[in-house]
Amino acid sequence: MSVAKDFETPEDVIFPPGDLQSNEPPLETYLHLQQMLLLIKCLDWWWRDHNRFNDYFAAGNISIHYSPRQRKSEDFRGPDFFVVLNTERKPRDSWVVWEEDGKYPNLIIELLSKSTAAIDKGLKKQIYQDIFRTPEYFWFDPKNLEFAGFILVGGMYQPIEPNPQGLLWSQQLSLYLGVHKNQLRYFNAEAQLMPTPEEIAQWEAEHAQQQRQRAEQEKQRAERLAAKLRELGIDPDTI
């Protein structure tokens, strides 16, 4: 796709600024909001020390403006979650294609609901395939747990085949996506669940508590052994 060709405009068109506000409505339910935040938070956590992923933008429920005439009032969509690779990592109020070197998302996830499922599976999928040319598209329903993924092959979305655990591989993220405890989660290349920051903190706290308990048990054992030695007339400090 030629960015220059796609964004040719008459000279009398006034370009709007790049900091366009999002036009997206609130997410459907609390479950949808929590799921979007979980996807963003976990990806940021997982990629925090991965230098090759330092330049990316992950966001949700904000507008992507893609008007060929560079007008805010036309041609915009707001995925529930999307990732753009190889771009500057900075806050944005919306994603404006003509201000981002013509870049579109590398991956999009829509969170289905009764009111949006038909559009997410129909019109939006068609736009992401034919206009955005987004390499990977997934959808997930936080209520009934419907989950599917598609990869762009020859300009058409083809279903991503699940692995034996039912996980779908994302080439763009180099991670699996799958349902765990009613939530859409990331899994590494070995199909192991990628923990959230909270899960890691809980594990570390439990591990520290276990270490303290073991240390206390060892201390008590040493004290009992020392007492027994003294009963036998042996000074434990001389051993």
mmCIF file of C-alpha atoms in Angstrom:
data_model
loop_
_atom_site.group_PDB
_atom_site.id
_atom_site.type_symbol
_atom_site.label_atom_id
_atom_site.label_comp_id
_atom_site.label_asym_id
_atom_site.label_seq_id
_atom_site.Cartn_x
_atom_site.Cartn_y
_atom_site.Cartn_z
ATOM 1 C CA MET A 1 0.000 0.000 0.000
ATOM 2 C CA SER A 2 1.384 3.412 -0.954
ATOM 3 C CA VAL A 3 0.845 5.875 1.862
ATOM 4 C CA ALA A 4 1.470 8.852 -0.415
ATOM 5 C CA LYS A 5 -1.107 7.636 -2.926
ATOM 6 C CA ASP A 6 -3.723 6.833 -0.313
ATOM 7 C CA PHE A 7 -3.470 10.258 1.263
ATOM 8 C CA GLU A 8 -3.284 12.508 -1.778
ATOM 9 C CA THR A 9 -5.582 15.508 -1.148
ATOM 10 C CA PRO A 10 -6.496 18.742 -2.958
ATOM 11 C CA GLU A 11 -4.338 21.720 -2.045
ATOM 12 C CA ASP A 12 -7.310 23.638 -0.606
ATOM 13 C CA VAL A 13 -8.050 20.989 2.070
ATOM 14 C CA ILE A 14 -7.271 22.248 5.580
ATOM 15 C CA PHE A 15 -5.510 19.574 7.578
ATOM 16 C CA PRO A 16 -6.814 19.114 11.122
ATOM 17 C CA PRO A 17 -4.375 18.769 14.016
ATOM 18 C CA GLY A 18 -3.022 15.382 15.007
ATOM 19 C CA ASP A 19 -4.282 15.505 18.616
ATOM 20 C CA LEU A 20 -7.877 14.668 17.726
ATOM 21 C CA GLN A 21 -10.058 13.548 20.598
ATOM 22 C CA SER A 22 -11.622 10.110 20.596
ATOM 23 C CA ASN A 23 -15.279 9.804 19.594
ATOM 24 C CA GLU A 24 -15.799 6.360 21.100
ATOM 25 C CA PRO A 25 -18.671 5.616 23.502
ATOM 26 C CA PRO A 26 -17.987 3.930 26.849
ATOM 27 C CA LEU A 27 -17.424 0.187 26.852
ATOM 28 C CA GLU A 28 -20.523 -1.989 27.174
ATOM 29 C CA THR A 29 -20.073 -3.315 30.723
ATOM 30 C CA TYR A 30 -17.673 -3.428 33.632
ATOM 31 C CA LEU A 31 -16.445 -6.800 32.330
ATOM 32 C CA HIS A 32 -15.581 -5.223 28.986
ATOM 33 C CA LEU A 33 -13.710 -2.370 30.660
ATOM 34 C CA GLN A 34 -11.745 -4.706 32.920
ATOM 35 C CA GLN A 35 -10.852 -6.938 29.975
ATOM 36 C CA MET A 36 -9.532 -4.018 27.928
ATOM 37 C CA LEU A 37 -7.440 -2.722 30.835
ATOM 38 C CA LEU A 38 -6.107 -6.227 31.473
ATOM 39 C CA LEU A 39 -4.887 -6.596 27.888
ATOM 40 C CA ILE A 40 -3.124 -3.229 27.962
ATOM 41 C CA LYS A 41 -1.631 -3.641 31.430
ATOM 42 C CA CYS A 42 -0.271 -7.137 30.839
ATOM 43 C CA LEU A 43 1.280 -6.287 27.486
ATOM 44 C CA ASP A 44 2.992 -3.226 28.948
ATOM 45 C CA TRP A 45 4.268 -5.356 31.831
ATOM 46 C CA TRP A 46 5.508 -8.177 29.623
ATOM 47 C CA TRP A 47 7.279 -5.843 27.214
ATOM 48 C CA ARG A 48 8.752 -3.514 29.829
ATOM 49 C CA ASP A 49 12.270 -4.966 29.447
ATOM 50 C CA HIS A 50 12.046 -6.144 25.845
ATOM 51 C CA ASN A 51 14.069 -3.586 23.898
ATOM 52 C CA ARG A 52 12.758 -4.638 20.511
ATOM 53 C CA PHE A 53 9.235 -3.806 21.649
ATOM 54 C CA ASN A 54 10.031 -0.432 23.204
ATOM 55 C CA ASP A 55 8.494 1.385 20.246
ATOM 56 C CA TYR A 56 4.842 0.418 20.212
ATOM 57 C CA PHE A 57 1.449 1.854 21.076
ATOM 58 C CA ALA A 58 -1.213 -0.235 22.814
ATOM 59 C CA ALA A 59 -4.573 1.318 23.605
ATOM 60 C CA GLY A 60 -8.287 0.717 23.627
ATOM 61 C CA ASN A 61 -11.627 2.385 23.004
ATOM 62 C CA ILE A 62 -10.122 5.393 21.221
ATOM 63 C CA SER A 63 -10.794 6.475 17.653
ATOM 64 C CA ILE A 64 -8.619 5.587 14.701
ATOM 65 C CA HIS A 65 -9.026 8.367 12.106
ATOM 66 C CA TYR A 66 -8.254 7.174 8.587
ATOM 67 C CA SER A 67 -10.015 9.586 6.232
ATOM 68 C CA PRO A 68 -8.173 9.831 2.872
ATOM 69 C CA ARG A 69 -9.155 13.518 2.919
ATOM 70 C CA GLN A 70 -7.738 13.853 6.444
ATOM 71 C CA ARG A 71 -11.000 14.919 8.030
ATOM 72 C CA LYS A 72 -11.941 14.090 11.584
ATOM 73 C CA SER A 73 -15.664 13.960 10.824
ATOM 74 C CA GLU A 74 -15.415 10.982 8.479
ATOM 75 C CA ASP A 75 -13.864 7.513 8.368
ATOM 76 C CA PHE A 76 -13.032 6.612 11.942
ATOM 77 C CA ARG A 77 -13.408 3.470 14.004
ATOM 78 C CA GLY A 78 -12.583 2.650 17.606
ATOM 79 C CA PRO A 79 -11.355 -0.872 18.332
ATOM 80 C CA ASP A 80 -11.716 -2.049 21.906
ATOM 81 C CA PHE A 81 -8.003 -2.927 21.897
ATOM 82 C CA PHE A 82 -5.256 -2.472 19.341
ATOM 83 C CA VAL A 83 -1.486 -2.521 19.029
ATOM 84 C CA VAL A 84 0.714 -0.616 16.593
ATOM 85 C CA LEU A 85 4.321 -1.771 16.342
ATOM 86 C CA ASN A 86 7.407 0.232 15.375
ATOM 87 C CA THR A 87 6.007 3.592 16.395
ATOM 88 C CA GLU A 88 6.770 6.180 19.048
ATOM 89 C CA ARG A 89 5.611 5.131 22.491
ATOM 90 C CA LYS A 90 3.780 8.174 23.840
ATOM 91 C CA PRO A 91 0.283 9.088 25.069
ATOM 92 C CA ARG A 92 -2.298 9.860 22.397
ATOM 93 C CA ASP A 93 -5.923 11.014 22.543
ATOM 94 C CA SER A 94 -6.659 9.144 19.322
ATOM 95 C CA TRP A 95 -4.774 7.432 16.512
ATOM 96 C CA VAL A 96 -4.616 9.651 13.424
ATOM 97 C CA VAL A 97 -3.256 7.652 10.503
ATOM 98 C CA TRP A 98 -2.036 10.621 8.485
ATOM 99 C CA GLU A 99 -0.066 11.873 11.502
ATOM 100 C CA GLU A 100 1.503 8.433 12.075
ATOM 101 C CA ASP A 101 3.277 7.821 8.763
ATOM 102 C CA GLY A 102 0.194 6.054 7.427
ATOM 103 C CA LYS A 103 0.455 3.280 10.040
ATOM 104 C CA TYR A 104 -2.543 1.135 10.932
ATOM 105 C CA PRO A 105 -2.784 -1.340 13.840
ATOM 106 C CA ASN A 106 -0.817 -4.589 13.629
ATOM 107 C CA LEU A 107 -3.389 -6.327 15.812
ATOM 108 C CA ILE A 108 -6.963 -5.555 16.826
ATOM 109 C CA ILE A 109 -9.222 -7.209 19.416
ATOM 110 C CA GLU A 110 -12.922 -6.437 19.643
ATOM 111 C CA LEU A 111 -14.876 -7.300 22.800
ATOM 112 C CA LEU A 112 -18.244 -8.594 21.665
ATOM 113 C CA SER A 113 -21.594 -7.730 23.202
ATOM 114 C CA LYS A 114 -25.198 -8.214 22.102
ATOM 115 C CA SER A 115 -25.299 -4.704 20.660
ATOM 116 C CA THR A 116 -21.950 -4.829 18.838
ATOM 117 C CA ALA A 117 -21.381 -8.461 17.801
ATOM 118 C CA ALA A 118 -22.972 -8.125 14.368
ATOM 119 C CA ILE A 119 -20.913 -5.043 13.500
ATOM 120 C CA ASP A 120 -17.699 -6.495 14.981
ATOM 121 C CA LYS A 121 -18.111 -9.673 12.939
ATOM 122 C CA GLY A 122 -19.302 -7.914 9.811
ATOM 123 C CA LEU A 123 -18.587 -4.288 8.986
ATOM 124 C CA LYS A 124 -15.619 -3.807 11.293
ATOM 125 C CA LYS A 125 -14.000 -7.050 10.200
ATOM 126 C CA GLN A 126 -14.401 -5.958 6.578
ATOM 127 C CA ILE A 127 -12.842 -2.550 7.290
ATOM 128 C CA TYR A 128 -9.932 -4.058 9.195
ATOM 129 C CA GLN A 129 -9.349 -6.498 6.341
ATOM 130 C CA ASP A 130 -9.840 -4.271 3.301
ATOM 131 C CA ILE A 131 -8.818 -0.797 4.493
ATOM 132 C CA PHE A 132 -6.636 -1.181 7.578
ATOM 133 C CA ARG A 133 -4.988 -4.356 6.277
ATOM 134 C CA THR A 134 -4.444 -5.256 9.925
ATOM 135 C CA PRO A 135 -2.467 -8.531 9.957
ATOM 136 C CA GLU A 136 -4.399 -10.073 12.874
ATOM 137 C CA TYR A 137 -7.933 -9.638 14.163
ATOM 138 C CA PHE A 138 -9.455 -11.315 17.222
ATOM 139 C CA TRP A 139 -12.773 -11.069 18.983
ATOM 140 C CA PHE A 140 -13.796 -12.153 22.472
ATOM 141 C CA ASP A 141 -17.070 -12.023 24.359
ATOM 142 C CA PRO A 142 -16.432 -11.479 28.115
ATOM 143 C CA LYS A 143 -19.873 -12.901 28.927
ATOM 144 C CA ASN A 144 -20.287 -16.056 26.849
ATOM 145 C CA LEU A 145 -16.513 -16.460 26.242
ATOM 146 C CA GLU A 146 -16.787 -16.730 22.446
ATOM 147 C CA PHE A 147 -13.259 -16.383 21.081
ATOM 148 C CA ALA A 148 -11.915 -16.382 17.532
ATOM 149 C CA GLY A 149 -8.902 -15.077 15.647
ATOM 150 C CA PHE A 150 -8.017 -14.334 12.050
ATOM 151 C CA ILE A 151 -4.802 -13.725 10.133
ATOM 152 C CA LEU A 152 -4.533 -11.777 6.885
ATOM 153 C CA VAL A 153 -3.502 -14.102 4.071
ATOM 154 C CA GLY A 154 -3.540 -12.846 0.490
ATOM 155 C CA GLY A 155 -5.644 -9.881 1.531
ATOM 156 C CA MET A 156 -8.319 -12.060 3.180
ATOM 157 C CA TYR A 157 -8.812 -13.017 6.812
ATOM 158 C CA GLN A 158 -8.340 -16.726 7.458
ATOM 159 C CA PRO A 159 -9.185 -18.380 10.812
ATOM 160 C CA ILE A 160 -6.233 -19.021 13.122
ATOM 161 C CA GLU A 161 -6.132 -22.687 14.088
ATOM 162 C CA PRO A 162 -5.974 -23.297 17.848
ATOM 163 C CA ASN A 163 -3.236 -25.363 19.462
ATOM 164 C CA PRO A 164 -4.160 -28.467 21.531
ATOM 165 C CA GLN A 165 -4.860 -26.217 24.558
ATOM 166 C CA GLY A 166 -7.242 -24.074 22.513
ATOM 167 C CA LEU A 167 -4.833 -21.119 22.333
ATOM 168 C CA LEU A 168 -4.439 -18.921 19.253
ATOM 169 C CA TRP A 169 -0.951 -17.832 18.212
ATOM 170 C CA SER A 170 -0.312 -14.178 17.434
ATOM 171 C CA GLN A 171 2.630 -13.667 15.100
ATOM 172 C CA GLN A 172 2.466 -9.941 15.721
ATOM 173 C CA LEU A 173 2.879 -10.275 19.500
ATOM 174 C CA SER A 174 4.891 -13.518 19.508
ATOM 175 C CA LEU A 175 2.434 -14.676 22.160
ATOM 176 C CA TYR A 176 -0.585 -16.930 22.406
ATOM 177 C CA LEU A 177 -4.024 -15.606 23.273
ATOM 178 C CA GLY A 178 -6.504 -17.753 25.142
ATOM 179 C CA VAL A 179 -9.268 -17.843 27.732
ATOM 180 C CA HIS A 180 -8.252 -18.384 31.348
ATOM 181 C CA LYS A 181 -10.734 -18.087 34.214
ATOM 182 C CA ASN A 182 -13.243 -16.297 31.964
ATOM 183 C CA GLN A 183 -10.720 -13.701 30.783
ATOM 184 C CA LEU A 184 -8.698 -13.296 27.603
ATOM 185 C CA ARG A 185 -5.061 -13.687 28.600
ATOM 186 C CA TYR A 186 -1.590 -13.885 27.078
ATOM 187 C CA PHE A 187 0.480 -17.076 27.058
ATOM 188 C CA ASN A 188 4.140 -17.430 26.104
ATOM 189 C CA ALA A 189 5.529 -19.544 23.279
ATOM 190 C CA GLU A 190 5.490 -22.589 25.595
ATOM 191 C CA ALA A 191 1.757 -22.032 26.182
ATOM 192 C CA GLN A 192 2.356 -20.962 29.784
ATOM 193 C CA LEU A 193 0.109 -18.278 31.245
ATOM 194 C CA MET A 194 1.732 -14.858 31.420
ATOM 195 C CA PRO A 195 1.012 -13.561 34.945
ATOM 196 C CA THR A 196 -0.368 -10.112 35.646
ATOM 197 C CA PRO A 197 1.675 -7.690 37.787
ATOM 198 C CA GLU A 198 -0.741 -8.393 40.653
ATOM 199 C CA GLU A 199 -0.295 -12.154 40.296
ATOM 200 C CA ILE A 200 3.477 -11.740 40.326
ATOM 201 C CA ALA A 201 3.287 -9.533 43.444
ATOM 202 C CA GLN A 202 1.046 -12.103 45.162
ATOM 203 C CA TRP A 203 3.413 -14.937 44.238
ATOM 204 C CA GLU A 204 6.394 -12.983 45.553
ATOM 205 C CA ALA A 205 4.565 -12.201 48.790
ATOM 206 C CA GLU A 206 3.589 -15.864 49.259
ATOM 207 C CA HIS A 207 7.140 -16.968 48.423
ATOM 208 C CA ALA A 208 8.573 -14.508 50.958
ATOM 209 C CA GLN A 209 6.101 -15.748 53.579
ATOM 210 C CA GLN A 210 7.111 -19.347 52.907
ATOM 211 C CA GLN A 211 10.768 -18.378 53.230
ATOM 212 C CA ARG A 212 10.071 -16.714 56.571
ATOM 213 C CA GLN A 213 8.170 -19.764 57.785
ATOM 214 C CA ARG A 214 11.011 -22.074 56.759
ATOM 215 C CA ALA A 215 13.525 -19.817 58.468
ATOM 216 C CA GLU A 216 11.449 -19.827 61.642
ATOM 217 C CA GLN A 217 11.132 -23.615 61.535
ATOM 218 C CA GLU A 218 14.899 -23.965 61.100
ATOM 219 C CA LYS A 219 15.470 -21.601 64.019
ATOM 220 C CA GLN A 220 13.127 -23.588 66.259
ATOM 221 C CA ARG A 221 14.779 -26.853 65.192
ATOM 222 C CA ALA A 222 18.219 -25.439 65.998
ATOM 223 C CA GLU A 223 17.004 -24.241 69.403
ATOM 224 C CA ARG A 224 15.571 -27.683 70.219
ATOM 225 C CA LEU A 225 18.825 -29.367 69.158
ATOM 226 C CA ALA A 226 20.857 -26.944 71.275
ATOM 227 C CA ALA A 227 18.633 -27.617 74.303
ATOM 228 C CA LYS A 228 19.024 -31.376 73.854
ATOM 229 C CA LEU A 229 22.808 -31.059 73.672
ATOM 230 C CA ARG A 230 22.860 -29.049 76.887
ATOM 231 C CA GLU A 231 20.821 -31.782 78.582
ATOM 232 C CA LEU A 232 23.603 -34.161 77.564
ATOM 233 C CA GLY A 233 26.221 -31.828 79.029
ATOM 234 C CA ILE A 234 27.447 -30.595 75.670
ATOM 235 C CA ASP A 235 27.853 -26.931 74.940
ATOM 236 C CA PRO A 236 26.367 -26.440 71.416
ATOM 237 C CA ASP A 237 28.522 -23.350 70.903
ATOM 238 C CA THR A 238 31.681 -25.450 71.023
ATOM 239 C CA ILE A 239 30.598 -27.839 68.286
#
